[in-house]
mmCIF file of C-alpha atoms and ligand atoms in Angstrom:
data_model
loop_
_atom_site.group_PDB
_atom_site.id
_atom_site.type_symbol
_atom_site.label_atom_id
_atom_site.label_comp_id
_atom_site.label_asym_id
_atom_site.label_seq_id
_atom_site.Cartn_x
_atom_site.Cartn_y
_atom_site.Cartn_z
ATOM 1 C CA MET A 1 105.504 113.185 118.009
ATOM 2 C CA PRO A 2 104.532 111.576 121.409
ATOM 3 C CA GLY A 3 104.904 107.462 121.960
ATOM 4 C CA VAL A 4 105.415 107.109 117.542
ATOM 5 C CA ARG A 5 108.194 105.398 116.698
ATOM 6 C CA THR A 6 109.303 107.812 113.102
ATOM 7 C CA LYS A 7 112.474 107.732 110.872
ATOM 8 C CA HIS A 8 113.224 109.437 107.553
ATOM 9 C CA PRO A 9 111.773 112.454 109.262
ATOM 10 C CA VAL A 10 111.073 115.187 106.429
ATOM 11 C CA SER A 11 110.604 119.180 107.659
ATOM 12 C CA HIS A 12 108.375 121.240 105.359
ATOM 13 C CA ALA A 13 109.819 124.380 107.608
ATOM 14 C CA TRP A 14 111.444 125.592 104.601
ATOM 15 C CA GLU A 15 108.464 125.614 102.245
ATOM 16 C CA ARG A 16 106.121 127.393 105.411
ATOM 17 C CA ALA A 17 108.704 130.407 105.165
ATOM 18 C CA ALA A 18 108.712 130.858 101.774
ATOM 19 C CA HIS A 19 104.858 131.183 101.902
ATOM 20 C CA LEU A 20 104.690 133.316 104.803
ATOM 21 C CA ARG A 21 107.601 135.514 102.823
ATOM 22 C CA ASP A 22 105.516 135.497 99.842
ATOM 23 C CA PHE A 23 102.404 136.520 102.226
ATOM 24 C CA ARG A 24 104.630 139.866 103.499
ATOM 25 C CA ASP A 25 105.676 140.754 100.747
ATOM 26 C CA GLY A 26 101.889 140.347 98.641
ATOM 27 C CA ARG A 27 103.344 137.961 96.615
ATOM 28 C CA LEU A 28 100.383 135.664 97.733
ATOM 29 C CA GLN A 29 96.501 136.912 99.065
ATOM 30 C CA ARG A 30 95.144 135.623 101.976
ATOM 31 C CA ASP A 31 93.141 133.102 100.971
ATOM 32 C CA GLU A 32 95.789 131.284 99.057
ATOM 33 C CA ILE A 33 97.193 130.491 102.525
ATOM 34 C CA CYS A 34 94.326 130.297 104.304
ATOM 35 C CA ASP A 35 92.284 128.365 102.599
ATOM 36 C CA ALA A 36 91.593 124.347 105.060
ATOM 37 C CA ASP A 37 88.646 123.188 103.991
ATOM 38 C CA PHE A 38 85.297 121.967 106.386
ATOM 39 C CA LEU A 39 87.087 118.704 106.610
ATOM 40 C CA LEU A 40 90.760 119.584 107.269
ATOM 41 C CA ARG A 41 89.175 122.327 110.033
ATOM 42 C CA ALA A 42 86.843 119.516 111.760
ATOM 43 C CA ALA A 43 89.893 117.195 111.860
ATOM 44 C CA ALA A 44 92.002 119.329 113.344
ATOM 45 C CA THR A 45 88.929 119.838 116.090
ATOM 46 C CA HIS A 46 88.463 116.557 116.678
ATOM 47 C CA HIS A 47 91.831 114.420 116.366
ATOM 48 C CA GLY A 48 94.091 117.198 116.433
ATOM 49 C CA VAL A 49 96.219 118.519 119.411
ATOM 50 C CA ASP A 50 97.400 121.766 120.435
ATOM 51 C CA SER A 51 99.723 123.500 118.503
ATOM 52 C CA PRO A 52 102.938 124.525 120.561
ATOM 53 C CA ARG A 53 102.894 128.272 118.235
ATOM 54 C CA PRO A 54 100.345 130.697 117.338
ATOM 55 C CA CYS A 55 98.799 131.177 114.227
ATOM 56 C CA PRO A 56 101.165 132.923 111.791
ATOM 57 C CA ILE A 57 98.952 135.192 110.710
ATOM 58 C CA CYS A 58 95.919 136.017 113.056
ATOM 59 C CA ALA A 59 97.700 134.866 116.109
ATOM 60 C CA SER A 60 95.184 132.157 117.339
ATOM 61 C CA PRO A 61 95.853 129.382 119.039
ATOM 62 C CA MET A 62 96.237 126.092 116.478
ATOM 63 C CA ARG A 63 96.334 122.804 115.969
ATOM 64 C CA VAL A 64 98.634 119.782 114.531
ATOM 65 C CA THR A 65 96.888 117.095 113.088
ATOM 66 C CA TYR A 66 98.391 113.255 112.082
ATOM 67 C CA TRP A 67 97.261 111.951 108.782
ATOM 68 C CA ILE A 68 97.830 108.780 107.493
ATOM 69 C CA PHE A 69 98.939 107.635 104.250
ATOM 70 C CA GLY A 70 99.617 104.106 102.985
ATOM 71 C CA ASP A 71 98.354 101.160 101.316
ATOM 72 C CA VAL A 72 98.537 99.196 103.989
ATOM 73 C CA LEU A 73 96.428 101.376 107.009
ATOM 74 C CA GLY A 74 93.302 99.749 104.334
ATOM 75 C CA ARG A 75 90.327 101.994 105.007
ATOM 76 C CA ARG A 76 92.451 103.763 107.808
ATOM 77 C CA ALA A 77 94.553 105.068 104.767
ATOM 78 C CA GLY A 78 93.888 109.048 103.952
ATOM 79 C CA SER A 79 92.486 109.784 107.671
ATOM 80 C CA ALA A 80 93.207 111.960 110.491
ATOM 81 C CA ARG A 81 94.185 110.302 114.414
ATOM 82 C CA PRO A 82 95.380 111.155 117.568
ATOM 83 C CA PRO A 83 98.965 110.243 118.769
ATOM 84 C CA ALA A 84 97.530 107.478 120.106
ATOM 85 C CA GLU A 85 96.228 106.407 117.489
ATOM 86 C CA VAL A 86 98.682 106.942 115.776
ATOM 87 C CA ALA A 87 101.091 104.988 117.517
ATOM 88 C CA GLU A 88 98.441 102.201 118.478
ATOM 89 C CA ILE A 89 98.267 101.946 114.512
ATOM 90 C CA GLY A 90 102.293 101.979 114.753
ATOM 91 C CA ALA A 91 103.203 99.475 117.201
ATOM 92 C CA GLU A 92 100.055 96.948 115.258
ATOM 93 C CA LEU A 93 101.799 97.368 111.813
ATOM 94 C CA ALA A 94 105.771 97.458 113.116
ATOM 95 C CA ALA A 95 104.401 93.800 114.277
ATOM 96 C CA ARG A 96 103.623 92.822 111.282
ATOM 97 C CA GLY A 97 107.226 94.560 109.209
ATOM 98 C CA GLU A 98 104.804 97.331 107.889
ATOM 99 C CA GLU A 99 104.864 100.879 107.867
ATOM 100 C CA PHE A 100 103.149 103.937 106.809
ATOM 101 C CA THR A 101 103.816 106.944 106.164
ATOM 102 C CA VAL A 102 102.447 109.908 108.915
ATOM 103 C CA HIS A 103 102.036 113.995 107.946
ATOM 104 C CA ALA A 104 101.945 116.663 110.302
ATOM 105 C CA VAL A 105 99.509 119.479 109.305
ATOM 106 C CA GLU A 106 99.150 122.567 111.820
ATOM 107 C CA VAL A 107 95.775 124.336 111.279
ATOM 108 C CA CYS A 108 94.518 127.268 112.486
ATOM 109 C CA PRO A 109 90.639 127.668 113.297
ATOM 110 C CA THR A 110 90.330 130.685 113.245
ATOM 111 C CA CYS A 111 91.422 132.357 110.117
ATOM 112 C CA HIS A 112 91.985 128.541 107.534
ATOM 113 C CA TRP A 113 96.016 129.211 107.269
ATOM 114 C CA ASN A 114 97.196 125.761 107.473
ATOM 115 C CA HIS A 115 100.307 123.897 106.471
ATOM 116 C CA LEU A 116 102.199 121.031 106.343
ATOM 117 C CA LEU A 117 105.407 120.211 109.059
ATOM 118 C CA GLU A 118 106.395 117.403 108.770
ATOM 119 C CA THR A 119 106.231 114.083 107.111
ATOM 120 C CA ALA A 120 107.413 110.924 108.698
ATOM 121 C CA THR A 121 107.401 107.370 108.535
ATOM 122 C CA VAL A 122 105.776 104.863 111.266
ATOM 123 C CA TYR A 123 107.964 101.222 111.681
HETATM 124 ZN ZN1 LIG B 201 95.011 131.914 112.409
#
């Protein structure tokens, strides 16, 4: 993610591809993979950024949302933040030698497809 110092990235691309394969082969129903709830969709709209690729289910524009996790975040743990804010919090905590985790999640506001793309440590 732009402007954020991260390490230990873990890609979830394989799992994403497997879910899409299962859907195309009929092993997963659309409502099982297009299940973004109100909170996820609202966070994508208000804090996310435009995804470079279209939705794999309905081809609509998608958003990528960054969620931050970690005890060191206090009240901010478990919230979605715009990239600039993740960078700011990262710099603030790095100055104290503390780290937290960021999850990049893609969300389609149209059909509610959502999937974890990558997790990484901000340091
Ligand atoms: Zn979609």
